[in-house]
Amino acid sequence: MSEQSISSTDTISLLADLLWQEPLPKELEITILPFPENDEIDASSFIKDGIHLGIHAPHVPLIASNIRSAYRKYRSIILLQDGNGGRGISDDIVCKYMDCISCLLLLCPDHATAWADRRRLLQLRYRTLKDASVNYDGLSFWDDEIRYMNLLFTQHSKAPNAWGHRKWVFRQVLLIFQSLLFKDRNTGAARKLLQWCTHEIALCSVIAEKYPKNYYAWTYRGFLMKTIVQNLDVKNDDNNSREEVCSFLQSELDFIFSWLFHHVSDHSAAHYGGEVASSLLLLQTSTSGKNQIRENFLLSSSQLLEKFSSHEVIWIWRRICFRVTFDSYCIEQSNVNKDTIRCIDSLVQDEIAFGTSFAKTSEPSHTIEKRDLQCQRYFSMRYLIWILRYALRHSNKLDSDYSSLHEKWTFLIRERVQEYKQVYSCDNDDPVGPSMPALLFETICYGDEYG
Amino acid sequence: MSSSKSSSSAAAGATTNSNAPEFYHDLHVNYIRTLASKIDSKSSYEGAVTEHLRMSGIYWSLTALSLLIPPNEVDNLMKLDSAIVEWVFTCYDSNSGGFSGNQNQDGHILYTLSALQILALADKLSDQRLMDFKPKIVKFITSLQQPDGSFAGDEWGEVDTRFTYCALSSLALLGQLHNTNSAANDDSVDIDKAAFYIASCQNFDGGFGCCPGAESHAGQIFTCIGVLSIAKRLDLIKDAELLSWWLAERQCDSGGLNGRPEKQADVCYSWWILSTLSILGKVEYIKGEKLASFILKCQDDEDGGIADRPFDMVDVFHTFFGISGLSLLGTLHEKEGADGSCTGVLKVVNYEGGREYRMIDPVYALPTDVVKRLGLQGQVMKRKNDTKTADGRLEHYDILE
């Protein structure tokens, strides 16, 4: 590659100008651009077309090198001048440093130190604005940062430090809301917080659609969900707040029900759905409300399995549905009597019947091919063993005498394990994966804990 | 070549089938040896976008190489004793007290561990500079522990179970792990609290996530089980059997392992999952032969290195974890029979009679001889129907009865 054709400062100026050019960019792509004809960085190394911002991938090494030179220079200036909480640093330097970091992170989104420096500069700017105006509420301050991060995530959705920064920004916003909520039980503030969280959740959906099963997006969504539950359900006697939170959780659950139909292998979504359902059942006070939630939960799973019975994640969703339902009965049982035991027994029996119907299907048809049928059979058999094991291990949460249930379930799990081993030995292998050796099931079935 | 014990195979059926490629030992050595010059080249894309985590990159390459060639050869090839160690110390951040990913950056727990691991490989943990920095490093690590027992990565407070693993492993390498008495000393780490926090990250499916309530992920599971092993609190695992089942279900048709249900197999999970199963005493839950074949198919048979899956581009991260996976499976440690035949089926290209590979330790992700030399402690679970762990590499650890 030739010597750098333009200076570090020019590289940053070129790119930073595009970041602020109307219409503001919303999509970033590092790719092969059509125009650059040689190795030198110039204006054609970057392109902005409406809301789309592109960086020429072959030029990235030199662009990164240029930006880093500037970054190191600014960093040393800041460290030298940072003797008074940063207040001695000129605005010009702060702006240029921020632009430099913005450009660097577009290429290296997991650069922990760059994110740290960015936070320092944001804190400095925020403090300056707050010092200048007592009534400064600060919410709008974070708009540009959110916009920048939304842009970054269109290209780099798997950078842990980028998500860490997003969470940090959210916490700064949350502090503002908590301060407003503390001053008075201002339902306007509560509504705004919910709106803010909803926007953040919408981002998670956009990212999850573009980058399926994105661990960070779904984990962040879970963080937002818990934040809403913790911050809005502030008093047990505030029914409005509780209803609003329950409504939010129900809408999230409905979203998952629908999402899984179009993203049948999205385990992250299934896990999140389980967390939402657990929270919803905890908040729901009426028995009829809880029963409705449980019914819809299992129904959604049944509908999915009718269509996608050969998919592992859809069977795991069934495990989640079973677990959440089972646990919710166990939590209630301290207030109830034998009805709860009957509900649990009925749940397990119904699930065995349900799972068995899939396990027993023996012939491929026009609706299910041989390979899919094998998958369906093994997943359903595993499901039956899994739920029986779960029920056995967690039945000690039941205050009542569960020994008769225990005996029945122990018999059933042994029966299922035998059946699995028989089918396994005929097929000579579990087609959905070479695992599940007999040893595993021997341990599950005949371990000391089951007597 | 420093000899390593030949182990009984760590996994049932760890020998490869005849369709699996050979292990391209010399190619991988050459790939790693020439990596630095490629990465540091001005035209290197990978170098440009990973500059901030160079410390970890060096750890991966050195440890991978350490599993392939003896220590003195590692030093000769990589100038470990001199250039690399000197460079590591230039990455010490006196402001924070930790090591950074590259020069003139902030200290972070991730790179602090990588730095200490490099120094351990080089046998430089008693270097005077480290002795001088040690109190500040310990203070840096201690300061990262949160009230709930979790650890942040740096002063900015982002919590992840990875950071707990890095913290405890770092303290162990510094010989400071058990110099704790949280009641008497505010500057100490509360190991039990750290362990309880990790335990709170266990999900209903047996797995662990990055924080309580987060989705189970094989990489996070390793960090959590690693913490509990180092803290000797494997008893806090609510359901080890279910966890082992979850891990076993990660094996795909291809023989490779994925990190979560219905994700693609990736070579790096050969490490995350096998190391966990080693600690849990359940390596046989994975079909070793198929996994070994998968890893071998991910090799670049021209330039060396290992990729995440067959036919993809190689990188040092997957090269390290692929080689480590083969080590944990026992594939690298099959002995040649008296008649010259390889009992393990595996043939090593340019195999020299008598070559023995160093083993990787599943708790500390360092060669076992380094772990033993440093007297690092940990805990493992007893293998069923066995009075001791099946693999000699774990014999110095406590066993949870």
Coordinates of C-alpha atoms in Angstrom, one line a residue, chain A residues 21-289:
Chain A
Q21 CA -24.7 15.5 6.7
E22 CA -28.5 15.7 6.2
P23 CA -30.3 13.5 5.8
L24 CA -28.5 12.0 8.8
P25 CA -27.1 8.5 8.0
K26 CA -29.1 5.5 9.4
E27 CA -27.4 2.6 7.7
L28 CA -23.6 1.9 7.7
E29 CA -21.9 -0.6 5.5
I30 CA -18.2 -1.4 5.2
T31 CA -18.0 -2.9 1.7
I32 CA -16.4 -2.7 -1.7
L33 CA -17.4 0.7 -3.1
P34 CA -17.4 1.2 -6.9
F35 CA -15.4 4.4 -7.1
P36 CA -12.0 4.0 -5.5
E37 CA -9.5 3.0 -8.2
N38 CA -6.3 2.8 -6.2
D39 CA -5.0 2.3 -2.7
E40 CA -5.1 6.0 -1.7
I41 CA -7.6 7.4 0.7
D42 CA -9.6 10.2 -0.7
A43 CA -13.2 11.3 -0.8
S44 CA -14.1 8.2 -2.8
S45 CA -13.2 6.0 0.1
F46 CA -16.5 7.0 1.6
I47 CA -19.9 7.4 0.2
K48 CA -23.2 8.7 1.4
D49 CA -26.3 8.1 -0.5
G50 CA -29.3 9.4 1.3
I51 CA -29.3 7.7 4.7
H52 CA -26.8 5.1 3.6
L53 CA -23.1 5.6 4.6
G54 CA -20.5 3.4 3.0
I55 CA -16.8 2.9 3.8
H56 CA -14.5 1.2 1.2
A57 CA -13.3 -2.0 2.9
P58 CA -9.9 -2.3 1.2
H59 CA -9.1 1.2 2.5
V60 CA -10.0 0.3 6.1
P61 CA -6.4 -0.6 7.2
L62 CA -5.1 2.8 6.1
I63 CA -8.2 4.7 7.3
A64 CA -7.9 3.0 10.7
S65 CA -4.2 3.8 10.9
N66 CA -4.9 7.5 10.1
I67 CA -7.6 7.7 12.7
R68 CA -5.5 6.0 15.3
S69 CA -2.7 8.5 14.9
A70 CA -5.1 11.3 15.6
Y71 CA -6.7 9.4 18.4
R72 CA -3.4 8.9 20.2
K73 CA -2.5 12.5 19.7
Y74 CA -5.9 13.8 21.1
R75 CA -5.7 11.3 23.9
S76 CA -2.4 12.5 25.1
I77 CA -3.6 16.2 24.9
I78 CA -6.7 15.3 27.0
L79 CA -4.7 13.4 29.5
L80 CA -2.3 16.3 30.0
Q81 CA -5.1 18.9 30.3
D82 CA -7.5 16.8 32.4
G83 CA -6.5 18.3 35.7
N84 CA -9.8 20.0 36.6
G85 CA -12.4 17.4 35.8
G86 CA -11.8 18.2 32.2
R87 CA -13.1 21.7 32.5
G88 CA -9.8 23.1 31.2
I89 CA -10.1 21.4 27.9
S90 CA -11.1 23.6 25.0
D91 CA -14.4 22.9 23.2
D92 CA -12.6 22.7 19.9
I93 CA -10.4 19.9 21.1
V94 CA -13.4 18.1 22.7
C95 CA -15.3 18.3 19.4
K96 CA -12.4 17.1 17.3
Y97 CA -11.7 14.3 19.8
M98 CA -15.3 13.2 19.7
D99 CA -15.3 13.1 15.9
C100 CA -12.1 11.1 15.9
I101 CA -13.6 8.6 18.4
S102 CA -16.9 8.4 16.3
C103 CA -14.8 7.5 13.2
L104 CA -12.6 5.0 15.0
L105 CA -15.6 3.1 16.5
L106 CA -17.2 2.8 13.1
L107 CA -14.3 0.5 12.2
C108 CA -13.4 -0.9 15.7
P109 CA -16.8 -1.1 17.5
D110 CA -15.3 -3.1 20.4
H111 CA -12.5 -0.7 21.3
A112 CA -13.1 -0.5 25.0
T113 CA -10.8 2.5 25.6
A114 CA -12.4 4.5 22.8
W115 CA -15.8 3.9 24.3
A116 CA -14.4 5.0 27.7
D117 CA -13.1 8.2 26.3
R118 CA -16.4 8.8 24.6
R119 CA -18.2 8.5 27.9
R120 CA -15.7 10.9 29.5
L121 CA -16.4 13.5 26.8
L122 CA -20.1 13.0 27.1
Q123 CA -20.0 13.5 30.8
L124 CA -17.9 16.6 30.3
R125 CA -20.4 18.1 27.8
Y126 CA -23.4 17.1 30.0
R127 CA -21.9 18.7 33.1
T128 CA -21.2 21.9 31.2
L129 CA -24.8 22.1 30.0
K130 CA -26.2 21.4 33.4
D131 CA -23.9 23.9 35.0
A132 CA -25.2 26.5 32.5
S133 CA -28.9 25.9 33.3
V134 CA -30.4 24.7 36.5
N135 CA -33.6 23.4 34.8
Y136 CA -31.8 21.5 32.2
D137 CA -33.6 18.1 32.0
G138 CA -31.0 16.4 29.9
L139 CA -33.2 14.0 28.1
S140 CA -32.6 15.5 24.6
F141 CA -28.9 15.5 25.2
W142 CA -28.8 11.8 24.5
D143 CA -30.6 11.9 21.2
D144 CA -27.5 12.3 19.1
E145 CA -25.8 9.5 21.0
I146 CA -28.7 7.2 20.4
R147 CA -28.7 8.1 16.7
Y148 CA -25.0 7.4 16.4
M149 CA -25.4 4.0 18.1
N150 CA -28.3 3.1 16.0
L151 CA -26.1 3.7 12.9
L152 CA -23.3 1.7 14.3
F153 CA -25.5 -1.3 15.1
T154 CA -26.6 -1.6 11.5
Q155 CA -23.0 -2.9 10.7
H156 CA -21.7 -4.0 14.1
S157 CA -24.4 -5.7 16.2
K158 CA -22.2 -8.1 18.0
A159 CA -19.7 -5.8 19.7
P160 CA -20.1 -6.3 23.5
N161 CA -18.6 -3.0 24.3
A162 CA -20.9 -1.2 22.0
W163 CA -23.9 -2.8 23.8
G164 CA -22.2 -1.9 27.1
H165 CA -22.1 1.7 26.1
R166 CA -25.8 1.5 25.0
K167 CA -26.6 0.3 28.5
W168 CA -24.6 3.0 30.0
V169 CA -26.4 5.7 28.0
F170 CA -29.7 4.1 29.1
R171 CA -28.7 4.3 32.7
Q172 CA -27.9 8.0 32.4
V173 CA -31.4 8.5 31.0
L174 CA -32.9 6.3 33.7
L175 CA -31.2 8.5 36.3
I176 CA -33.1 11.5 34.9
F177 CA -36.4 9.6 35.0
Q178 CA -35.8 8.3 38.4
S179 CA -35.1 11.8 39.6
L180 CA -38.4 13.0 38.0
L181 CA -40.3 10.1 39.5
F182 CA -38.9 10.7 42.9
K183 CA -39.8 14.4 42.9
D184 CA -43.4 13.5 42.5
R185 CA -45.2 10.4 41.4
N186 CA -45.4 12.1 38.1
T187 CA -47.2 9.7 35.8
G188 CA -46.0 11.8 32.9
A189 CA -42.5 10.7 33.8
A190 CA -43.5 7.1 34.1
R191 CA -45.2 7.2 30.7
K192 CA -42.1 8.9 29.1
L193 CA -39.9 6.2 30.6
L194 CA -42.1 3.5 29.2
Q195 CA -42.0 5.3 25.8
W196 CA -38.2 5.5 25.9
C197 CA -37.9 1.8 26.8
T198 CA -40.4 1.0 24.0
H199 CA -38.1 2.8 21.5
E200 CA -35.1 0.9 22.8
I201 CA -37.0 -2.3 22.5
A202 CA -38.0 -1.4 18.9
L203 CA -34.2 -1.2 18.1
C204 CA -33.8 -4.7 19.5
S205 CA -36.4 -5.9 17.1
V206 CA -34.8 -4.2 14.2
I207 CA -31.4 -5.7 15.0
A208 CA -32.8 -9.1 15.7
E209 CA -34.6 -9.1 12.4
K210 CA -31.4 -8.2 10.5
Y211 CA -29.1 -10.4 12.7
P212 CA -31.1 -13.3 13.9
K213 CA -30.5 -14.8 17.4
N214 CA -28.4 -11.8 18.3
Y215 CA -27.4 -12.5 21.9
Y216 CA -26.7 -8.9 22.9
A217 CA -29.9 -7.5 21.4
W218 CA -32.0 -10.0 23.2
T219 CA -30.1 -9.7 26.5
Y220 CA -30.5 -5.9 26.3
R221 CA -34.2 -6.4 25.6
G222 CA -34.4 -8.5 28.8
F223 CA -32.6 -5.7 30.7
L224 CA -35.1 -3.2 29.4
M225 CA -38.0 -5.4 30.4
K226 CA -36.7 -5.8 33.9
T227 CA -36.1 -2.1 34.2
I228 CA -39.7 -1.4 33.3
V229 CA -41.0 -3.9 35.8
Q230 CA -38.7 -2.6 38.6
N231 CA -39.2 1.1 38.0
L232 CA -42.9 1.3 37.0
D233 CA -44.4 -1.2 39.4
V234 CA -43.3 1.1 42.2
K235 CA -46.1 0.6 44.6
N236 CA -48.4 -2.4 45.1
D237 CA -51.3 -0.1 45.6
D238 CA -50.7 1.7 42.3
N239 CA -53.1 -0.3 40.1
N240 CA -52.6 1.9 37.1
S241 CA -48.9 1.3 37.1
R242 CA -49.3 -2.4 37.6
E243 CA -51.8 -2.6 34.8
E244 CA -49.6 -0.6 32.5
V245 CA -46.7 -2.9 33.2
C246 CA -48.9 -6.0 32.7
S247 CA -50.1 -4.6 29.5
F248 CA -46.6 -4.0 28.3
L249 CA -45.5 -7.6 29.3
Q250 CA -48.6 -9.1 27.5
S251 CA -47.7 -7.2 24.4
E252 CA -44.2 -8.5 24.6
L253 CA -45.4 -12.0 25.0
D254 CA -47.8 -11.6 22.0
F255 CA -44.8 -10.3 20.0
I256 CA -42.8 -13.5 20.9
F257 CA -45.8 -15.7 19.9
S258 CA -45.8 -14.1 16.5
W259 CA -42.0 -13.8 16.2
L260 CA -41.5 -17.5 16.6
F261 CA -43.7 -18.3 13.7
H262 CA -41.3 -16.4 11.4
H263 CA -38.1 -17.2 13.2
V264 CA -38.5 -20.8 14.2
S265 CA -34.9 -21.3 15.2
D266 CA -34.6 -18.2 17.3
H267 CA -33.7 -19.6 20.8
S268 CA -32.9 -16.1 22.1
A269 CA -36.5 -15.1 21.5
A270 CA -37.8 -18.2 23.1
H271 CA -35.7 -17.6 26.2
Y272 CA -36.8 -14.0 26.4
G273 CA -40.4 -15.1 26.0
G274 CA -40.0 -17.3 29.0
E275 CA -38.6 -14.5 31.1
V276 CA -41.5 -12.2 30.1
A277 CA -44.1 -14.9 30.9
S278 CA -42.6 -15.5 34.3
S279 CA -42.7 -11.8 35.1
L280 CA -46.2 -11.5 33.9
L281 CA -47.5 -14.4 35.9
L282 CA -45.8 -12.9 39.0
L283 CA -47.6 -9.6 38.5
Q284 CA -50.9 -11.0 37.6
T285 CA -53.0 -11.2 40.7
S286 CA -56.2 -12.8 39.5
T287 CA -56.5 -16.6 39.1
S288 CA -58.5 -16.2 36.0
G289 CA -55.9 -13.9 34.6

